[in-house]
Amino acid sequence: MRRASSKSSGLLLAGVISAFVVLAISGMWFLGRFGDPFRGVEKINAESYIESAKSFQGGTYQFEGVVDGDLGFEVSKGRLVSFRVSSSKWSICLPALIPASMNRINPQKGQSYKVKVVGRDYGLLVVEKIEKS
């Protein structure tokens, strides 16, 4: 006796797996895993920050800037970096603390980054997320 061919069931299985992969990728895209992780975060007004840094306490902001310089490093606290940000009138340097927990990031002068920060005590900007742009 001959056995029935399983060719059609193999094609059906491949089709189901392909459909599942397409749905999973679409779902991840809609949930923002492939989208902009900075979506919905307010862009910082650099001029206002310079005028009154304390008013930025507790807020979450984003900016795109070029590393202007390293302002210091302390093992327990992290690295304070100056980012040059373009404003409507001129370029402004914003200081941001990259916490010690993000020590794998070592920004070099001249590199461009997209940064998400939180305003802490006295208006100190602490980096929550950073990626090269």
Protein backbone atom coordinates (compact mmCIF):
# COMPACT_ATOMS: atom_id res chain seq x y z
CA MET A 1 0.00 0.00 0.00
CA ARG A 2 1.05 3.55 -0.70
CA ARG A 3 1.13 6.25 1.97
CA ALA A 4 -0.69 9.52 1.39
CA SER A 5 1.51 12.44 0.45
CA SER A 6 2.04 15.11 3.12
CA LYS A 7 3.02 17.79 0.61
CA SER A 8 -0.20 19.79 1.08
CA SER A 9 0.06 19.75 4.90
CA GLY A 10 3.65 21.04 4.67
CA LEU A 11 2.55 23.96 2.50
CA LEU A 12 -0.30 24.72 4.89
CA LEU A 13 2.08 24.73 7.86
CA ALA A 14 4.51 27.05 6.03
CA GLY A 15 1.62 29.40 5.20
CA VAL A 16 0.43 29.52 8.81
CA ILE A 17 3.97 30.21 10.09
CA SER A 18 4.48 32.97 7.49
CA ALA A 19 1.17 34.60 8.43
CA PHE A 20 2.11 34.47 12.12
CA VAL A 21 5.51 36.10 11.44
CA VAL A 22 3.89 38.90 9.41
CA LEU A 23 1.33 39.54 12.16
CA ALA A 24 4.03 39.56 14.86
CA ILE A 25 6.19 42.04 12.96
CA SER A 26 3.18 44.27 12.27
CA GLY A 27 2.19 44.19 15.94
CA MET A 28 5.67 45.10 17.10
CA TRP A 29 5.77 48.01 14.65
CA PHE A 30 2.41 49.31 15.85
CA LEU A 31 3.49 49.04 19.48
CA GLY A 32 6.52 51.19 18.72
CA ARG A 33 9.30 48.65 18.92
CA PHE A 34 10.42 49.57 15.42
CA GLY A 35 9.04 53.11 15.57
CA ASP A 36 10.47 56.23 17.15
CA PRO A 37 11.20 55.58 20.86
CA PHE A 38 11.10 59.35 21.40
CA ARG A 39 7.57 59.69 20.00
CA GLY A 40 5.32 61.70 22.29
CA VAL A 41 8.20 63.24 24.27
CA GLU A 42 8.25 67.04 24.27
CA LYS A 43 11.22 68.72 22.58
CA ILE A 44 13.17 70.85 25.00
CA ASN A 45 13.23 74.60 24.51
CA ALA A 46 16.95 75.23 25.00
CA GLU A 47 16.54 79.01 25.36
CA SER A 48 13.96 78.57 28.15
CA TYR A 49 16.22 76.03 29.84
CA ILE A 50 19.10 78.52 29.91
CA GLU A 51 16.81 81.22 31.36
CA SER A 52 15.31 79.00 34.09
CA ALA A 53 16.65 75.48 34.43
CA LYS A 54 14.72 74.87 37.67
CA SER A 55 11.40 75.11 35.82
CA PHE A 56 12.32 71.90 33.96
CA GLN A 57 12.31 69.79 37.16
CA GLY A 58 10.13 66.69 36.88
CA GLY A 59 9.56 66.94 33.13
CA THR A 60 10.66 64.56 30.40
CA TYR A 61 12.16 66.08 27.25
CA GLN A 62 14.08 65.18 24.13
CA PHE A 63 16.67 66.93 22.02
CA GLU A 64 19.08 66.23 19.22
CA GLY A 65 22.58 67.55 19.71
CA VAL A 66 26.27 67.19 19.05
CA VAL A 67 28.66 66.39 21.89
CA ASP A 68 30.55 69.59 22.64
CA GLY A 69 32.65 68.28 25.48
CA ASP A 70 33.05 66.09 28.54
CA LEU A 71 32.43 68.09 31.71
CA GLY A 72 33.50 65.44 34.18
CA PHE A 73 33.13 61.88 35.40
CA GLU A 74 32.48 60.35 38.80
CA VAL A 75 32.26 56.56 39.10
CA SER A 76 29.21 56.54 41.38
CA LYS A 77 27.27 59.28 39.56
CA GLY A 78 28.20 59.09 35.90
CA ARG A 79 29.46 61.39 33.14
CA LEU A 80 28.39 65.02 32.66
CA VAL A 81 28.38 65.88 28.96
CA SER A 82 27.74 69.13 27.12
CA PHE A 83 25.52 68.85 24.02
CA ARG A 84 25.36 71.64 21.43
CA VAL A 85 21.72 72.10 20.44
CA SER A 86 20.41 74.36 17.69
CA SER A 87 17.77 76.85 18.77
CA SER A 88 15.80 79.42 16.80
CA LYS A 89 18.44 82.11 17.46
CA TRP A 90 21.78 80.35 18.02
CA SER A 91 23.49 77.19 19.25
CA ILE A 92 23.17 76.49 22.95
CA CYS A 93 25.11 73.99 25.07
CA LEU A 94 22.97 71.85 27.36
CA PRO A 95 24.59 69.82 30.14
CA ALA A 96 23.24 66.30 30.62
CA LEU A 97 24.27 63.64 33.11
CA ILE A 98 24.69 60.16 31.68
CA PRO A 99 24.15 58.04 34.81
CA ALA A 100 26.66 55.42 35.96
CA SER A 101 24.12 52.72 35.07
CA MET A 102 24.64 53.67 31.40
CA ASN A 103 28.45 53.45 31.60
CA ARG A 104 28.62 51.50 28.32
CA ILE A 105 27.94 54.79 26.52
CA ASN A 106 31.05 56.84 25.89
CA PRO A 107 30.15 59.84 23.72
CA GLN A 108 32.99 61.49 21.83
CA LYS A 109 33.24 65.15 20.86
CA GLY A 110 31.53 65.81 17.53
CA GLN A 111 29.20 62.79 17.64
CA SER A 112 25.50 63.50 17.09
CA TYR A 113 22.90 61.99 19.44
CA LYS A 114 19.17 61.94 20.01
CA VAL A 115 18.62 62.16 23.77
CA LYS A 116 15.68 61.68 26.14
CA VAL A 117 16.19 63.39 29.50
CA VAL A 118 14.36 63.95 32.78
CA GLY A 119 14.69 67.19 34.73
CA ARG A 120 15.89 66.51 38.27
CA ASP A 121 16.77 68.73 41.25
CA TYR A 122 17.84 72.24 40.29
CA GLY A 123 17.09 71.48 36.63
CA LEU A 124 19.83 68.89 36.14
CA LEU A 125 19.06 66.96 32.94
CA VAL A 126 19.57 63.21 33.46
CA VAL A 127 19.72 60.97 30.38
CA GLU A 128 17.12 58.18 30.22
CA LYS A 129 17.74 57.10 26.63
CA ILE A 130 20.40 58.03 24.12
CA GLU A 131 21.08 56.89 20.57
CA LYS A 132 23.38 58.02 17.81
CA SER A 133 21.64 60.00 15.10
